[in-house]
Coordinates of C-alpha atoms in Angstrom, one line a residue:
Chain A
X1 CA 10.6 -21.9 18.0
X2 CA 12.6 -20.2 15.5
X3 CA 14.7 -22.0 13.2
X4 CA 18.2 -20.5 13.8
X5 CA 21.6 -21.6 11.6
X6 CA 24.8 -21.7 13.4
X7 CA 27.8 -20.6 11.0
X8 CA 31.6 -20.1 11.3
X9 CA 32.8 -17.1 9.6
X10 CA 36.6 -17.3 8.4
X11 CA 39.1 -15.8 10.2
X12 CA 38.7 -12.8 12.7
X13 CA 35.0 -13.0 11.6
X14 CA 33.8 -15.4 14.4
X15 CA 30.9 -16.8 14.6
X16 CA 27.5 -15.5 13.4
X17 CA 23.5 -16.6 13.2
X18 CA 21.6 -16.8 10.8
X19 CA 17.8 -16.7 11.7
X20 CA 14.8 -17.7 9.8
X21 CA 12.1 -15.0 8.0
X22 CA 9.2 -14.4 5.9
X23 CA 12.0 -13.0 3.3
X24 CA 14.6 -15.4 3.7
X25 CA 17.2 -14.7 6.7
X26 CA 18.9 -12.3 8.8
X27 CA 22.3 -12.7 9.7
X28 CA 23.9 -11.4 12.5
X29 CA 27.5 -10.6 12.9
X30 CA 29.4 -9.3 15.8
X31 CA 32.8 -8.3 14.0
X32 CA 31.6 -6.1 12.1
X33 CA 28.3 -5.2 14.1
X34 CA 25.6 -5.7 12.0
X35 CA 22.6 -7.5 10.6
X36 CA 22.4 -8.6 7.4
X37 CA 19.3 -9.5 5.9
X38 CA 18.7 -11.4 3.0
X39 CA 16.9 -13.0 0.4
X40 CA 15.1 -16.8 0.1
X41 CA 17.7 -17.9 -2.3
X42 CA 20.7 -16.2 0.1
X43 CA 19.1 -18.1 2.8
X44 CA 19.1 -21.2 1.1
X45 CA 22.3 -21.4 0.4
X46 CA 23.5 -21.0 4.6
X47 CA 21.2 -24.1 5.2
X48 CA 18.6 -21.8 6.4
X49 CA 15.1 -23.9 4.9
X50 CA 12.1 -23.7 7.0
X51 CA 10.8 -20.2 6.4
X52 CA 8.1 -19.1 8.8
X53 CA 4.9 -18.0 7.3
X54 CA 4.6 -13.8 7.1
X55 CA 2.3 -12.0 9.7
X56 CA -1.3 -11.5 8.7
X57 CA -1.1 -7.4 7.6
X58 CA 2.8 -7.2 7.8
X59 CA 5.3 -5.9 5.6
X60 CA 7.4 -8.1 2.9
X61 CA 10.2 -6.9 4.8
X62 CA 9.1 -7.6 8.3
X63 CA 10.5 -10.0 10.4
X64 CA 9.2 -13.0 12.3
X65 CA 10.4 -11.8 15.4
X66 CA 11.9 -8.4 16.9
X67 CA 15.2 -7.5 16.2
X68 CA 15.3 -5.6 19.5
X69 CA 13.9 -5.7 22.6
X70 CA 13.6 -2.8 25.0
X71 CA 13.3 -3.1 28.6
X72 CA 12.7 -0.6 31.5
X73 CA 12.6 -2.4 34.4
X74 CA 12.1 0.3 36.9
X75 CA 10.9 3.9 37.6
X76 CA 13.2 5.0 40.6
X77 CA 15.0 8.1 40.0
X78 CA 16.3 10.9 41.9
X79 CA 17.7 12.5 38.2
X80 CA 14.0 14.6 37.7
X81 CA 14.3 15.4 34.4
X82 CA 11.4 17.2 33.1
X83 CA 10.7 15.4 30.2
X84 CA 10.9 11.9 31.4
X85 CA 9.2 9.7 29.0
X86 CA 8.2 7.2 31.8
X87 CA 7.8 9.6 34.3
X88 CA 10.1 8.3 36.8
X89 CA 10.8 9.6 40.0
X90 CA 11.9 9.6 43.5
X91 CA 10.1 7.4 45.9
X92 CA 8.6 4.8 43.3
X93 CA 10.9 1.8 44.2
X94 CA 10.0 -0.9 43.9
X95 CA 12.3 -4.2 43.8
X96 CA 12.9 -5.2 40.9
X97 CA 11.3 -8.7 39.9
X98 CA 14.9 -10.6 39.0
X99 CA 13.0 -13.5 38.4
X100 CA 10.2 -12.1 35.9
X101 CA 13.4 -10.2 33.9
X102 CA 14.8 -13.9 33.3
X103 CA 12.1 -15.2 32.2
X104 CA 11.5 -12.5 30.1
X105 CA 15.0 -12.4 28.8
X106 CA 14.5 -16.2 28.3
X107 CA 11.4 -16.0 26.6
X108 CA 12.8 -13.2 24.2
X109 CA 15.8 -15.5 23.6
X110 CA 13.7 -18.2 22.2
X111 CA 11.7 -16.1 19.8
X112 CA 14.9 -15.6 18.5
X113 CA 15.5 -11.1 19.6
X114 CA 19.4 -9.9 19.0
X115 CA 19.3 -7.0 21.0
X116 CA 18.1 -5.5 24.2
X117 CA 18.3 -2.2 25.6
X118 CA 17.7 -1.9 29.4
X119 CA 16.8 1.3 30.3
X120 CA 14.8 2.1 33.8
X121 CA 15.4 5.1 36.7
X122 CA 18.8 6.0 37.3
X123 CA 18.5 5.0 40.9
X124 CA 17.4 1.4 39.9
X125 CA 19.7 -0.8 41.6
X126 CA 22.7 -1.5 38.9
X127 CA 23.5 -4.7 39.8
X128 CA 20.4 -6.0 39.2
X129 CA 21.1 -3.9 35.6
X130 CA 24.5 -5.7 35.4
X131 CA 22.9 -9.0 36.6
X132 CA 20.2 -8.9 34.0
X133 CA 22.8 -8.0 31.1
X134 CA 24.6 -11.1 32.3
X135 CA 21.7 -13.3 31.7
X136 CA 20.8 -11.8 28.6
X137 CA 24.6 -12.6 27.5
X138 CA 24.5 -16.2 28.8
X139 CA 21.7 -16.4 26.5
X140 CA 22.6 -14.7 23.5
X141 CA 21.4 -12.0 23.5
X142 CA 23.7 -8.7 22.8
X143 CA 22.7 -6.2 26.2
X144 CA 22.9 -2.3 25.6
X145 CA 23.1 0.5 28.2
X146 CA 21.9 3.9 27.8
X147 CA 22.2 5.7 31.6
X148 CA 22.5 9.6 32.9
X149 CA 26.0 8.4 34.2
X150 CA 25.5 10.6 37.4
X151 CA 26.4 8.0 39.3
X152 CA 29.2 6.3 37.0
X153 CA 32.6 5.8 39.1
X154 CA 35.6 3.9 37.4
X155 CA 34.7 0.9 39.4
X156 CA 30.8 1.2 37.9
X157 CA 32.2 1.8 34.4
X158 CA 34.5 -1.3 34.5
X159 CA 31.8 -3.6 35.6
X160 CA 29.0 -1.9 32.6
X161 CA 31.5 -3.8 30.3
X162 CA 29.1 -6.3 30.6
X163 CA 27.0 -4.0 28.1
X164 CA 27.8 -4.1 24.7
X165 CA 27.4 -0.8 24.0
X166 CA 26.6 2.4 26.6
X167 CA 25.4 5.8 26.0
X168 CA 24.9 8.9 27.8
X169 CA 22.6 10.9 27.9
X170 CA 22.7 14.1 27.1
X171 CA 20.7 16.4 25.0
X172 CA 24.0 19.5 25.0
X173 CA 26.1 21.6 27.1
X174 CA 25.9 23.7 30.2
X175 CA 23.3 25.6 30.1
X176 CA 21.4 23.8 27.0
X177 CA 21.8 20.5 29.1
X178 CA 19.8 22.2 31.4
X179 CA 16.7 23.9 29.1
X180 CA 16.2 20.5 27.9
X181 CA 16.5 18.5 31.1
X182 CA 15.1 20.8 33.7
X183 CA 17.9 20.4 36.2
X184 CA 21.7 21.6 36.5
X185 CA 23.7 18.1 35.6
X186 CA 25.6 18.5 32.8
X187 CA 29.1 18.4 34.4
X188 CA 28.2 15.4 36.3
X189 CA 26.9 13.8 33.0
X190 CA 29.8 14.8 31.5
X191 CA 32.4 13.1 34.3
X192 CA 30.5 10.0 33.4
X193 CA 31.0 9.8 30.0
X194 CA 34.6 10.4 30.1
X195 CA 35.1 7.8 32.8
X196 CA 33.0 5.5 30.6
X197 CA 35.3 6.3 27.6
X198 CA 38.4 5.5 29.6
X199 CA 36.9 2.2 31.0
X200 CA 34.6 0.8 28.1
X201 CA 35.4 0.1 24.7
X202 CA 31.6 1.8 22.8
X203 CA 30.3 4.7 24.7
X204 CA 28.7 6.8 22.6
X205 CA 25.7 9.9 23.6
X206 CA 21.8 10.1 22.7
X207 CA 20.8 13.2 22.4
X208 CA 17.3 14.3 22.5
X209 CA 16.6 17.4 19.4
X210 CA 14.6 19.8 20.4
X211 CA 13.8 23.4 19.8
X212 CA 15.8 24.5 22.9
X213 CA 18.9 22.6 21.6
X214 CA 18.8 22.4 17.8
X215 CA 21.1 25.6 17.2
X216 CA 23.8 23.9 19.4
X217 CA 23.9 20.8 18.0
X218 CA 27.5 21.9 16.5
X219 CA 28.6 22.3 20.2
X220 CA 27.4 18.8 21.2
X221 CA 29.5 17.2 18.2
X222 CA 32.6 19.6 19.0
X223 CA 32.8 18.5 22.7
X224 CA 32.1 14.6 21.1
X225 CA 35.0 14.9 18.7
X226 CA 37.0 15.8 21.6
X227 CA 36.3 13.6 24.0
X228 CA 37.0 11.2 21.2
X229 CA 33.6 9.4 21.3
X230 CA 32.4 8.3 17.9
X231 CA 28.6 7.8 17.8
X232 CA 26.0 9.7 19.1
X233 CA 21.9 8.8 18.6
X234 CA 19.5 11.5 17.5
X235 CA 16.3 11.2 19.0
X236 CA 13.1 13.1 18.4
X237 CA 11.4 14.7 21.3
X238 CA 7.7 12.6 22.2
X239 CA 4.6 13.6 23.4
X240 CA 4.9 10.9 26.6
X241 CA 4.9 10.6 30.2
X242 CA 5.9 13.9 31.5
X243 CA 7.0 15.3 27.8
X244 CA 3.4 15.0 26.9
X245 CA 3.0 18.7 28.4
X246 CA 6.0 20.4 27.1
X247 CA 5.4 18.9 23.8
X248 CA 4.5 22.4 22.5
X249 CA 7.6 24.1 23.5
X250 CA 10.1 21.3 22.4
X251 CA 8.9 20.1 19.6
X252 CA 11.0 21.0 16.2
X253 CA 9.6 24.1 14.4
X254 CA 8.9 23.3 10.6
X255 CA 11.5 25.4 9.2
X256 CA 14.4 23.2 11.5
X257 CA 12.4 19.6 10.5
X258 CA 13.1 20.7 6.9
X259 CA 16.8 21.2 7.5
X260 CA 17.9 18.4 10.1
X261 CA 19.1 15.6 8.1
X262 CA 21.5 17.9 6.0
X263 CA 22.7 19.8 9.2
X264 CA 23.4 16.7 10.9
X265 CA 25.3 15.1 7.8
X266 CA 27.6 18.0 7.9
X267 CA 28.0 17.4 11.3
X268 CA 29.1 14.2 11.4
X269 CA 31.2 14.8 8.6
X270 CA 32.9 18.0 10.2
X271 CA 33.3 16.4 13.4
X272 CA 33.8 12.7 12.4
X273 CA 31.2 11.6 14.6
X274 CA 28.6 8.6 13.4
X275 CA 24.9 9.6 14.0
X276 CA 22.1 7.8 14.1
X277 CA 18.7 8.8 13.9
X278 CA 15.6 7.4 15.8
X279 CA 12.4 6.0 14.0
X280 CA 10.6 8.9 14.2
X281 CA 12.6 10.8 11.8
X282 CA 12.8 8.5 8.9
X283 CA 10.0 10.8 7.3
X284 CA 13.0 13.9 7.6
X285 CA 15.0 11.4 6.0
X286 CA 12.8 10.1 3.5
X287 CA 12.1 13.7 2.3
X288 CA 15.7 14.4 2.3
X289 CA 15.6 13.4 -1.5
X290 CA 17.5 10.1 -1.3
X291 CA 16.3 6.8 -3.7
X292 CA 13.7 4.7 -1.9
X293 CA 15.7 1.5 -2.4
X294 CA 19.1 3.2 -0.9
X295 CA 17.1 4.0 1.9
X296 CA 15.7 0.8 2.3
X297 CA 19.0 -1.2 2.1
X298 CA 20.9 0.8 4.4
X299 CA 17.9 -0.1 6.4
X300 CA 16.1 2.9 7.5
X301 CA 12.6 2.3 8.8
X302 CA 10.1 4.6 10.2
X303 CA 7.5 3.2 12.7
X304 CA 8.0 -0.6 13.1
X305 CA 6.4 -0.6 16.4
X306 CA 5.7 -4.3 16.8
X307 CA 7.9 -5.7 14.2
X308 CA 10.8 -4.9 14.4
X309 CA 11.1 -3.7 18.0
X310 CA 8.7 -4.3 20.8
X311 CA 9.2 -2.9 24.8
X312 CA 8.4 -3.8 28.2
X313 CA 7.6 -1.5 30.8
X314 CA 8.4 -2.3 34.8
X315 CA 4.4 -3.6 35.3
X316 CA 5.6 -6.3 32.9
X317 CA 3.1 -4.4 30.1
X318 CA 3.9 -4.9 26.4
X319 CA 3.9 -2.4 23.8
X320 CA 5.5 -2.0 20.2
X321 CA 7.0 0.9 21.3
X322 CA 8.5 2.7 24.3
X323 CA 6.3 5.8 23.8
X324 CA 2.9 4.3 23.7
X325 CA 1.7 4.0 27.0
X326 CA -0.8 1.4 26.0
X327 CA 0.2 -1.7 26.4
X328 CA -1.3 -4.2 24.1
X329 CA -1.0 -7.1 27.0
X330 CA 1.5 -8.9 29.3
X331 CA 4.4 -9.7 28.0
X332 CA 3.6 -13.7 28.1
X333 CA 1.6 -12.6 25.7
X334 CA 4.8 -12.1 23.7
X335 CA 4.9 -13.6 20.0
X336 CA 1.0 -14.4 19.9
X337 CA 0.1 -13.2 16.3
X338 CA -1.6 -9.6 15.4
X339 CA -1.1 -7.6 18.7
X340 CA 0.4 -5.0 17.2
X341 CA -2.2 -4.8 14.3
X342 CA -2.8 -1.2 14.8
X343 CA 0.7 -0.4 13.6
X344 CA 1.4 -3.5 11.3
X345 CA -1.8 -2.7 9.6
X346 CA -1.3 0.8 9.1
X347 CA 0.5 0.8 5.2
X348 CA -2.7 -1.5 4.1
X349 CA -5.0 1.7 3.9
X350 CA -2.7 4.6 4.6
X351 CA -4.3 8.3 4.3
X352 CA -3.2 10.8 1.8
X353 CA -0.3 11.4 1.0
X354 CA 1.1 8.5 2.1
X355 CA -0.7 6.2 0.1
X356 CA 0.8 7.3 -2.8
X357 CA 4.1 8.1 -1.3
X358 CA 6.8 6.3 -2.8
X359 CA 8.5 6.2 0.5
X360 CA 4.9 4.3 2.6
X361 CA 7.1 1.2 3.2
X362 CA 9.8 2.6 4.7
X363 CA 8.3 5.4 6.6
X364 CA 5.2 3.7 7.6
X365 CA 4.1 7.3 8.1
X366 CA 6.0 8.7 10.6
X367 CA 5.4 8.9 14.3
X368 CA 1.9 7.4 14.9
X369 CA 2.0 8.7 18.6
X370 CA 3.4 12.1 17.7
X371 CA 0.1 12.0 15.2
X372 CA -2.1 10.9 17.8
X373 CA -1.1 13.6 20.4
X374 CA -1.0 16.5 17.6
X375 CA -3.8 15.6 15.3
X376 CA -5.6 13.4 17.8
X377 CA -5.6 10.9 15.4
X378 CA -4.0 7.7 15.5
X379 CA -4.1 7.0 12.2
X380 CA -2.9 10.3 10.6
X381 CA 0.2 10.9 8.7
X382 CA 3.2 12.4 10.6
X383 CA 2.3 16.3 10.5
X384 CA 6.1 17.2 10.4
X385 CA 6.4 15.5 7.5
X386 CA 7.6 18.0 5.2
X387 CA 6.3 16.0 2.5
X388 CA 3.2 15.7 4.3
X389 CA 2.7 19.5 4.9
X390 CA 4.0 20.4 1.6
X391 CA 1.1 18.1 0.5
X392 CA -1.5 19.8 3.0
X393 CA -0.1 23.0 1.7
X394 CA -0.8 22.5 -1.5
X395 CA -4.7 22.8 -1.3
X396 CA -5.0 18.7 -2.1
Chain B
X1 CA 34.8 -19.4 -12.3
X2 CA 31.1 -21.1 -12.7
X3 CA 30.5 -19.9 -9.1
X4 CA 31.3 -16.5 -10.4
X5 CA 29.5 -16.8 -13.3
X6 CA 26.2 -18.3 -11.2
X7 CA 22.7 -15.5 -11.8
X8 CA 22.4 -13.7 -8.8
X9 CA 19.0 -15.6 -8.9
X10 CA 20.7 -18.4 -8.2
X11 CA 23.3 -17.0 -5.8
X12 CA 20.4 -14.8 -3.9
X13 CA 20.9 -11.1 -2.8
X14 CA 21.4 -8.8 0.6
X15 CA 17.5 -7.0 1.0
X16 CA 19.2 -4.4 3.7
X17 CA 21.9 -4.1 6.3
X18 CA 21.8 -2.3 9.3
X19 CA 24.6 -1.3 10.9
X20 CA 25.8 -1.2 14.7
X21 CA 23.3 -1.7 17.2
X22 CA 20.8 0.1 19.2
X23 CA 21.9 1.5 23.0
X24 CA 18.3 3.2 23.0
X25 CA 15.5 2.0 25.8
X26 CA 13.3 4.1 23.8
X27 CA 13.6 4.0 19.8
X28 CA 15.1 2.6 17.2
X29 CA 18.1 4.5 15.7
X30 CA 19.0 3.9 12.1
X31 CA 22.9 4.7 11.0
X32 CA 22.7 7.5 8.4
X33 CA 26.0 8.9 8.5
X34 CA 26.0 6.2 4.8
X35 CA 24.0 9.0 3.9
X36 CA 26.8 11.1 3.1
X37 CA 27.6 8.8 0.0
X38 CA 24.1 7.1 0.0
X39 CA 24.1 5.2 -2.9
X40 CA 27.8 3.9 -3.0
X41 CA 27.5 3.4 0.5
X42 CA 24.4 0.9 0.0
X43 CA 26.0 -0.9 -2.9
X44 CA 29.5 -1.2 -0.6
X45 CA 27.4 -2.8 2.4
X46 CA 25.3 -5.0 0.5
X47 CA 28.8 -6.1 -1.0
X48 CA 30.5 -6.8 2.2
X49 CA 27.8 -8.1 3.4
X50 CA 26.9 -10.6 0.6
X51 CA 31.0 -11.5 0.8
X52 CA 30.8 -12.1 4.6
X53 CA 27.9 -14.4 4.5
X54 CA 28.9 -16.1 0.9
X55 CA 32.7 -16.4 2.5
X56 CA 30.4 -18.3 5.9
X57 CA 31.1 -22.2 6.2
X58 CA 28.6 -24.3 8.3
X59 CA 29.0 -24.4 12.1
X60 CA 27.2 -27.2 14.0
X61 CA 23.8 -26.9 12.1
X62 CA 20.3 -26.3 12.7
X63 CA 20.4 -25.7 16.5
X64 CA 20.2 -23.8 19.7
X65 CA 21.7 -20.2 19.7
X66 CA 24.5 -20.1 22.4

């Protein structure tokens, strides 16, 4: 069991937690959103005493449980985009195991998780998604939403409330929407994300960068700034389910690696938008020229598959992360030390350059599964790295 | 004033904060719009942060989350 500190914050502040780690402490506060994490002597101080010994392997700055939790609890879908990362589809209902979600919720609740993002085919029944994100908020836990929104109707956006936070998908406009997606549904995508913004209070869009869409990235934010939706989620196109074969194609060409952070930035300056960037471009970031220790304490982290996320796919199979199709085991195995050794382990004897890369603990070298399915190695360094290639290009 | 005047040994110090929270099934997405005015922007969250959490009374104690 985790040792967790109640604590009343003054005024408009409510109520946080405090929760027990290797380090010291991570607070968690709702108004504004955030965790906070903090020192042993910090932690003291909040009544926070009995700090759990580290992982064997882990980082100083990994937790004793996940921060967040993600959950796909089906693979029913009539959407058909081409790149679907689980490879969902029409015809592969199934009923959802209500019973087996709750005691996985439970179960995630009691080691102590914050966050969970339920994610599954569109055509997965949504109250069982609303049901679900009920029980995760009876127990604590914050639920998050991201959906196509093909099917969102003001009655369906009022009852998503439920969700802390929910996002769209969509990786641009019109015809871009399309290239990326394989299918024609950008202006039903985008009739559901301006019913959501009427009817929810944090709608926001994730956005999958690839080579088809990076030169309109400027049109995305545009329509964003008008539709007056603040945050949108950068994430990096992967090598799984049925992405794995278009990987080629999508993938980011060196040249627009280089030059995504600082396009982005002036994005979200231009446009007032917040952006967020997935994992697998912290080594973009970390190459971006920024001190190590800013980086680390506006809390930026590469792959922490296992540490500070894990996922679980509709079999009930667990994994650190959403794009390795290995599970490591069931998810009662949840918690049982060094099942996700293969990632935790992976800054103890890092390959060049990362080993003497004054970014390794934040990074963690990139996308392990993005340098499994290029390099056929697991244990390589991120090859988009531009660090990494400016390292390979260097004769060394 | 000795509160003030405590070493931040003593008083303890915010490691990171990470802002928002994560509507991604997939990944984990890191706010770097901070980036913009990276430095100041680290030394203002670890600020409010460390205020929030020093400006924190007790609730109930050691406990269940609810």
């Amino acid at each position: 069991m985790i040792p967790f500190v109640k604590l009343q914050a003054v005024g408009r502040f409510g109520k946080s937690m405090a929760r027990a780690e290797p380090f010291g402490a991570t607070i968690a506060f709702h108004k504004p959103e955030m965790l906070v994490m903090v020192d042993r002597a910090m932690a003291l101080q909040l009544g926070v005493a009995d700090f759990p010994a580290p992982q064997p392997g882990s980082c100083a700055t990994d937790p004793h449980a996940p921060y967040e939790a993600h959950l796909t609890v089906g693979r029913n879908c009539s959407v058909g985009c081409s790149a679907c990362y689980i490879d969902a589809g029409q015809g592969r209902r199934g009923p959802v195991d209500i019973s087996k979600w709750e005691a996985i919720l439970e179960r995630l609740a009691q080691m102590g998780v914050f966050h969970v993002a339920i994610g599954g085919g569109e055509d997965d029944e949504l109250e069982d998604l609303i049901h679900l994100a009920s029980k995760a908020r009876q127990l604590g836990l914050t639920p998050n939403l991201t959906t196509a929104a093909w099917n969102v109707t003001p009655a369906v956006a009022k009852r998503l409330g439920v969700f802390h936070r929910v996002h769209v998908s969509m990786d641009g406009l019109g015809d871009t929407y399309r290239q990326m997606r394989g299918h024609d549904g950008f202006a039903r995508a985008h009739t559901g994300l301006e019913i959501l913004k009427a009817y929810h209070p944090h709608v926001g869009v994730n956005c999958v960068v690839g080579r088809r869409n990076y030169e309109e990235l400027e049109e995305l934010f545009s329509l964003l700034h008008g539709l007056k939706i603040s945050e949108v989620e950068l994430l990096r196109f992967k090598p799984t389910g049925r992405g794995r074969a278009l990987f080629d194609s999508m993938d980011l060409s060196h040249d627009q690696y280089d030059h995504l952070v600082k396009k982005v930035l002036k994005l979200a300056f231009r446009y007032r938008v917040r952006v967020r960037l997935d994992c697998s471009f912290t080594p973009m970031v970390c190459a971006g020229g920024y001190d190590p220790s800013v980086l680390a304490k506006l809390g930026v982290a590469g792959c922490v598959a296992g540490s500070w996320l894990v996922s679980i796919d509709p079999e009930g199979g667990l994994s650190g992360c959403s794009f390795d199709s290995e599970p490591v085991g069931s998810w009662t195995d949840l918690g049982k030390p060094g099942l996700f050794a293969k990632f935790s382990n992976w800054t103890n004897d890092p390959p060049m350059p990362c080993g003497d890369c004054a970014f390794l603990d934040i990074c963690r070298g990139g996308c392990h599964l993005v340098a499994r399915h290029v390099t056929g190695d697991f244990e390589a360094p991120d090859p988009s790295c531009p660090i990494v290639r400016r390292w390979s290009e260097s004769g060394r | 004033m000795h509160g003030l005047l405590r070493k931040s040994s003593e008083r303890g110090k915010v490691l990171s904060v990470k802002t928002g929270s994560n509507p991604n099934s997939s990944s984990l997405g890191v706010d770097v719009t901070l980036l913009l005015a990276a430095g100041a922007a680290a030394g203002l969250l670890s600020f409010l942060g460390g205020s929030l959490i020093r400006w924190m009374r007790w609730g109930k104690g050691p406990g269940d989350r609810d």
